[in-house]
Tab-separated table of C-alpha atoms in Angstrom:
chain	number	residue	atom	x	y	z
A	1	UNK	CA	16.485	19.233	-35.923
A	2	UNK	CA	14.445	22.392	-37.351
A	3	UNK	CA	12.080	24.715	-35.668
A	4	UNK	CA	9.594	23.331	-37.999
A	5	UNK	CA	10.853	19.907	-36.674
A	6	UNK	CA	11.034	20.440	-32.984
A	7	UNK	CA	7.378	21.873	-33.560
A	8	UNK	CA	6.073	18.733	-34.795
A	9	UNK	CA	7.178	16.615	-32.320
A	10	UNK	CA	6.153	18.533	-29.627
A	11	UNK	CA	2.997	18.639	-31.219
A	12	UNK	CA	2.980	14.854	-31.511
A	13	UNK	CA	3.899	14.598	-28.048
A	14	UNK	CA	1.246	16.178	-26.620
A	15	UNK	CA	-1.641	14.322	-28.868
A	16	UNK	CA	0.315	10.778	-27.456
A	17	UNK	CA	0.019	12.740	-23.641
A	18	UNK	CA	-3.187	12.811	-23.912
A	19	UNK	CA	-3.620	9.119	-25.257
A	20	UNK	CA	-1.363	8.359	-22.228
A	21	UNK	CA	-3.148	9.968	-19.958
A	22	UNK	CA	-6.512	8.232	-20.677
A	23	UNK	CA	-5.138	5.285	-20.269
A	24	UNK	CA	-3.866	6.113	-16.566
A	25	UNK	CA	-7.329	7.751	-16.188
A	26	UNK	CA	-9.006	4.162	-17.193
A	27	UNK	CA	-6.476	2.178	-14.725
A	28	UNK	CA	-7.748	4.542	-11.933
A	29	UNK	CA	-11.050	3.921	-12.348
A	30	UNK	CA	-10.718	0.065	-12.810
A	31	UNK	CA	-8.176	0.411	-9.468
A	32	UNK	CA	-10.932	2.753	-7.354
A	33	UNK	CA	-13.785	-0.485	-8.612
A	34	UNK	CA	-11.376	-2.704	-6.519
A	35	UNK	CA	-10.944	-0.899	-3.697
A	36	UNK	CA	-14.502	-0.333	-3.461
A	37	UNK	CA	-14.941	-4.267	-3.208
A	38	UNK	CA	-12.003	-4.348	-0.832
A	39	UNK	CA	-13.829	-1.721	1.458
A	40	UNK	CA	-17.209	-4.104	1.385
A	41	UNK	CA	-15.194	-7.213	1.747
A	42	UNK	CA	-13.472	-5.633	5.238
A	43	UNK	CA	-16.607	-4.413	6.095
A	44	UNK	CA	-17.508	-7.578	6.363
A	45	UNK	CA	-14.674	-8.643	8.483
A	46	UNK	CA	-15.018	-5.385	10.874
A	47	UNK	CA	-11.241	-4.574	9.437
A	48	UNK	CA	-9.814	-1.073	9.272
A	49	UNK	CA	-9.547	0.676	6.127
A	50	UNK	CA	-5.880	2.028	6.806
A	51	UNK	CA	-3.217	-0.355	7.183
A	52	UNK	CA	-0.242	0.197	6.946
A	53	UNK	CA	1.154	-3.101	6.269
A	54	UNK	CA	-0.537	-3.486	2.962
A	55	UNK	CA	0.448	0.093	2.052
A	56	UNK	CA	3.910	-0.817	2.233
A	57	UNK	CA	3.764	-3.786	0.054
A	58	UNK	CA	2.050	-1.274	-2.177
A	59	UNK	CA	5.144	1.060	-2.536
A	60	UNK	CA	7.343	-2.460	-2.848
A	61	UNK	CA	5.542	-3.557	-5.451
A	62	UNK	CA	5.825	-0.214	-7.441
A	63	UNK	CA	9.503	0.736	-6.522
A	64	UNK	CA	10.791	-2.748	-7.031
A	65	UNK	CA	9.016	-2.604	-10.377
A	66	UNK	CA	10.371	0.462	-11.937
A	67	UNK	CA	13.154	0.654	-14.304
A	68	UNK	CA	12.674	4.401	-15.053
A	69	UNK	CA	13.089	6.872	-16.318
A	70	UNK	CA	10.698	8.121	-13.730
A	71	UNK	CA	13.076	7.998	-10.391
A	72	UNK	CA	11.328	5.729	-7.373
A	73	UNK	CA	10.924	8.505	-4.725
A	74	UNK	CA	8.522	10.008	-7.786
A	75	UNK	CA	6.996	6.855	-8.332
A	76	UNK	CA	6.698	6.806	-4.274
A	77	UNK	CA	5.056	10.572	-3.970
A	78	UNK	CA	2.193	9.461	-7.276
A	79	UNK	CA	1.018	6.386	-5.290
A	80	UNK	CA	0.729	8.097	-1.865
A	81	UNK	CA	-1.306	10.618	-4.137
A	82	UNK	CA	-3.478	7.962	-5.604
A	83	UNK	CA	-3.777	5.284	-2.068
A	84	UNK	CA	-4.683	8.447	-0.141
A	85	UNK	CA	-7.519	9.735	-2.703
A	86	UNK	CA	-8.849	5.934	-2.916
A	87	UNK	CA	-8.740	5.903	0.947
A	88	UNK	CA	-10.944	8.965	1.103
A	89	UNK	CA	-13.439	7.262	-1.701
A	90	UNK	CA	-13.402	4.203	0.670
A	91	UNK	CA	-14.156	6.374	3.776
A	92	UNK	CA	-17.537	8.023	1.965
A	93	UNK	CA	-18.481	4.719	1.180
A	94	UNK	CA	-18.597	3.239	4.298
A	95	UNK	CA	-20.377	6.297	6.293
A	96	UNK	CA	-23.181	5.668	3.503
B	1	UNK	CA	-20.820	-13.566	1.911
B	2	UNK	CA	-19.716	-16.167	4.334
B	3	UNK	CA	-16.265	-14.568	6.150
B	4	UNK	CA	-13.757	-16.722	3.909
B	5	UNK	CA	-15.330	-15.651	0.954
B	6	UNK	CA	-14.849	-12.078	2.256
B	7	UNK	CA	-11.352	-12.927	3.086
B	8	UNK	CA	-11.015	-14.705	-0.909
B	9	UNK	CA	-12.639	-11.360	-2.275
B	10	UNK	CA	-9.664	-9.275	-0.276
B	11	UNK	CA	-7.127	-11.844	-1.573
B	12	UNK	CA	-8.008	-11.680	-5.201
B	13	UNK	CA	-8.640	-7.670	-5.085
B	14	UNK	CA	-5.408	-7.116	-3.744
B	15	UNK	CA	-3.692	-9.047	-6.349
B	16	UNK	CA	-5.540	-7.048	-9.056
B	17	UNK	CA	-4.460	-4.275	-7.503
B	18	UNK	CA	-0.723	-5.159	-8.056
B	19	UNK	CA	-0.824	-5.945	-11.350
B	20	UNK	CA	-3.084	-2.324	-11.927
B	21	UNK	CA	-0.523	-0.515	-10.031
B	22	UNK	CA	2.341	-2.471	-12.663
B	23	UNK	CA	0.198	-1.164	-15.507
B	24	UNK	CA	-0.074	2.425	-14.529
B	25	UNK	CA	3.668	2.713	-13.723
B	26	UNK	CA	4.498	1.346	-17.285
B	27	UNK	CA	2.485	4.470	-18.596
B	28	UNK	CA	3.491	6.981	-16.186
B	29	UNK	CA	7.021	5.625	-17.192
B	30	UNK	CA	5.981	5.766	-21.028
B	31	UNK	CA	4.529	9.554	-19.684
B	32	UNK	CA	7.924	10.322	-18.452
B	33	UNK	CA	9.756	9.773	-22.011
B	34	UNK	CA	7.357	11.732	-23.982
B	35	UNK	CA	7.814	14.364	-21.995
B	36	UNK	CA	11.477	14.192	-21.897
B	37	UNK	CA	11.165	14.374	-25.811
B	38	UNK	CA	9.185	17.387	-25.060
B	39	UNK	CA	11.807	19.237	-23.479
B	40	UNK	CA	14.419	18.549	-25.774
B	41	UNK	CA	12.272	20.083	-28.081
B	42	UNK	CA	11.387	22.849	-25.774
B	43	UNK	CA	15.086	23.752	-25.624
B	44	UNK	CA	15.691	23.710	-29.182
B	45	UNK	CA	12.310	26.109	-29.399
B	46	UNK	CA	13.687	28.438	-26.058
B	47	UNK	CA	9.807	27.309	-24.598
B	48	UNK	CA	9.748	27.538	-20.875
B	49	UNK	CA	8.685	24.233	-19.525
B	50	UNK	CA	6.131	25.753	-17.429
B	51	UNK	CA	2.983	26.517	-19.296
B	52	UNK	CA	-0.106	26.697	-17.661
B	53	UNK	CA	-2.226	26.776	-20.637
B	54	UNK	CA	-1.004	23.068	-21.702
B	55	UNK	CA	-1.147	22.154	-18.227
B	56	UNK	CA	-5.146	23.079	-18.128
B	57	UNK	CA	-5.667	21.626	-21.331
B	58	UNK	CA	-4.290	18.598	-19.421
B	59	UNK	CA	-6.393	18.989	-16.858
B	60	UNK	CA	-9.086	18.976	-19.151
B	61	UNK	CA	-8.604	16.004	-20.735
B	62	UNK	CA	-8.750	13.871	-18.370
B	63	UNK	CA	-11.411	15.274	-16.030
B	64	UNK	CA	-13.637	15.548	-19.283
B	65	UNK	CA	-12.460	11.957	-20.032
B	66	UNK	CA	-13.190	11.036	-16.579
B	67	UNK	CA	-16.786	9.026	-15.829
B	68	UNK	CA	-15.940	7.373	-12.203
B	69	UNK	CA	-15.795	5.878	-9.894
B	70	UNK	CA	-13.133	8.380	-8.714
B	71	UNK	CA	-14.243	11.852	-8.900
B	72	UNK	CA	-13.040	14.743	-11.099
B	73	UNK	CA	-11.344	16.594	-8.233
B	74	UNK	CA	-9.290	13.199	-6.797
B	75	UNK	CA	-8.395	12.567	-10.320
B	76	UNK	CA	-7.323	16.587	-10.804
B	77	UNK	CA	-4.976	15.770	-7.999
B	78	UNK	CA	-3.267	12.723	-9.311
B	79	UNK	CA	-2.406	14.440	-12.265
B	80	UNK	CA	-1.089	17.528	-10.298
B	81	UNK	CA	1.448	15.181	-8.779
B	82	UNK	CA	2.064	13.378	-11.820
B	83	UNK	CA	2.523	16.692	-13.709
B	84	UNK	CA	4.489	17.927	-10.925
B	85	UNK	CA	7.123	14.831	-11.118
B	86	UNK	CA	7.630	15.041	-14.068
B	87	UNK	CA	8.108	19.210	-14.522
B	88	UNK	CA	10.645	18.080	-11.865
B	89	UNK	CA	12.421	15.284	-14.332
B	90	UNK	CA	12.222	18.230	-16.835
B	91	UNK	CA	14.303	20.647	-14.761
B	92	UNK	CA	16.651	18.394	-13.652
B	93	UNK	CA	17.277	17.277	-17.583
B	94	UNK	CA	17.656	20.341	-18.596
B	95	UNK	CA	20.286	21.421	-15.855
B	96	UNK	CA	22.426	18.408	-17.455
C-alpha cells in the first residue's frame, strides 16, 4: 500500500465512521423512546426503575451476542454507559 | 391502562429493547473494523492514534446529528466510551 493509498482509506474510513455512527445515534434514540414507555408502564405498576435482574439479562443478551472483533468486557463497559444514561433520562421523567 | 396492559407494554418494550441492543452491537462491531483498518493505515502513515481533532469532529457529528430523546451530553458520553474501547482495540493491535 502507498502513502497516497493508506491516505485514502483512512479518509474513507472516517466518512463510513460517521455513517456508522448515525446509525448508533438513531438506535439510541429509538432505545431511550422505549425506555421512556417502560418508565410510564412501571409507573403504573409502582415498580422501581433499577433492577438489577433485568440489567443482567441486558449484558447476556449483548455478550452472548457478540462475535467480535469488539472483546465482551468492551461490549460490557458501552452498555453500562448507555443503561446508566437511559436510567438518568427515566429518573427526570418521573420527578416531572 | 388497566395493570396487564401495563405489564404487556413492559413485556413488548423489553423485547424491543433486545433486538435494539442486537442492532447497535452489530454497528459498534462494524465500528470496531473500520477503525482497525484505520490503524493499519495509521501505521503505514506513522499517525498517532490519538487525535483529538478527529475525535471532536466525532463528537460533532453526532451531537449535531442528534435530535432526542437522549440529550447531547448523555449521547457525548456514549461515544466517549465507545471511542475509548476502541482507542483501546487500537493499542492493543498495534502492540501485535
Amino acid at each position: 500500500m502507498t502513502k497516497e493509498d493508506a491516505l485514502q482509506v483512512l479518509e474513507d474510513c472516517r466518512q463510513r465512521i460517521d455513517e456508522l455512527d448515525l446509525m448508533i445515534l438513531e438506535l439510541l434514540n429509538e432505545r431511550t423512546r422505549v425506555v421512556e414507555r417502560i418508565g410510564q408502564a412501571k409507573q403504573l405498576l409502582q415498580m422501581p426503575i433499577y433492577e438489577p435482574k433485568r440489567e443482567d439479562q441486558v449484558y447476556a443478551n449483548v455478550t452472548g451476542g457478540n462475535h467480535g472483533p469488539l472483546p465482551a468486557e468492551a461490549v460490557k463497559r458501552v452498555f453500562e454507559r448507555i443503561i446508566d444514561e437511559m436510567r438518568t433520562v427515566q429518573k427526570l421523567r418521573m420527578q416531572k
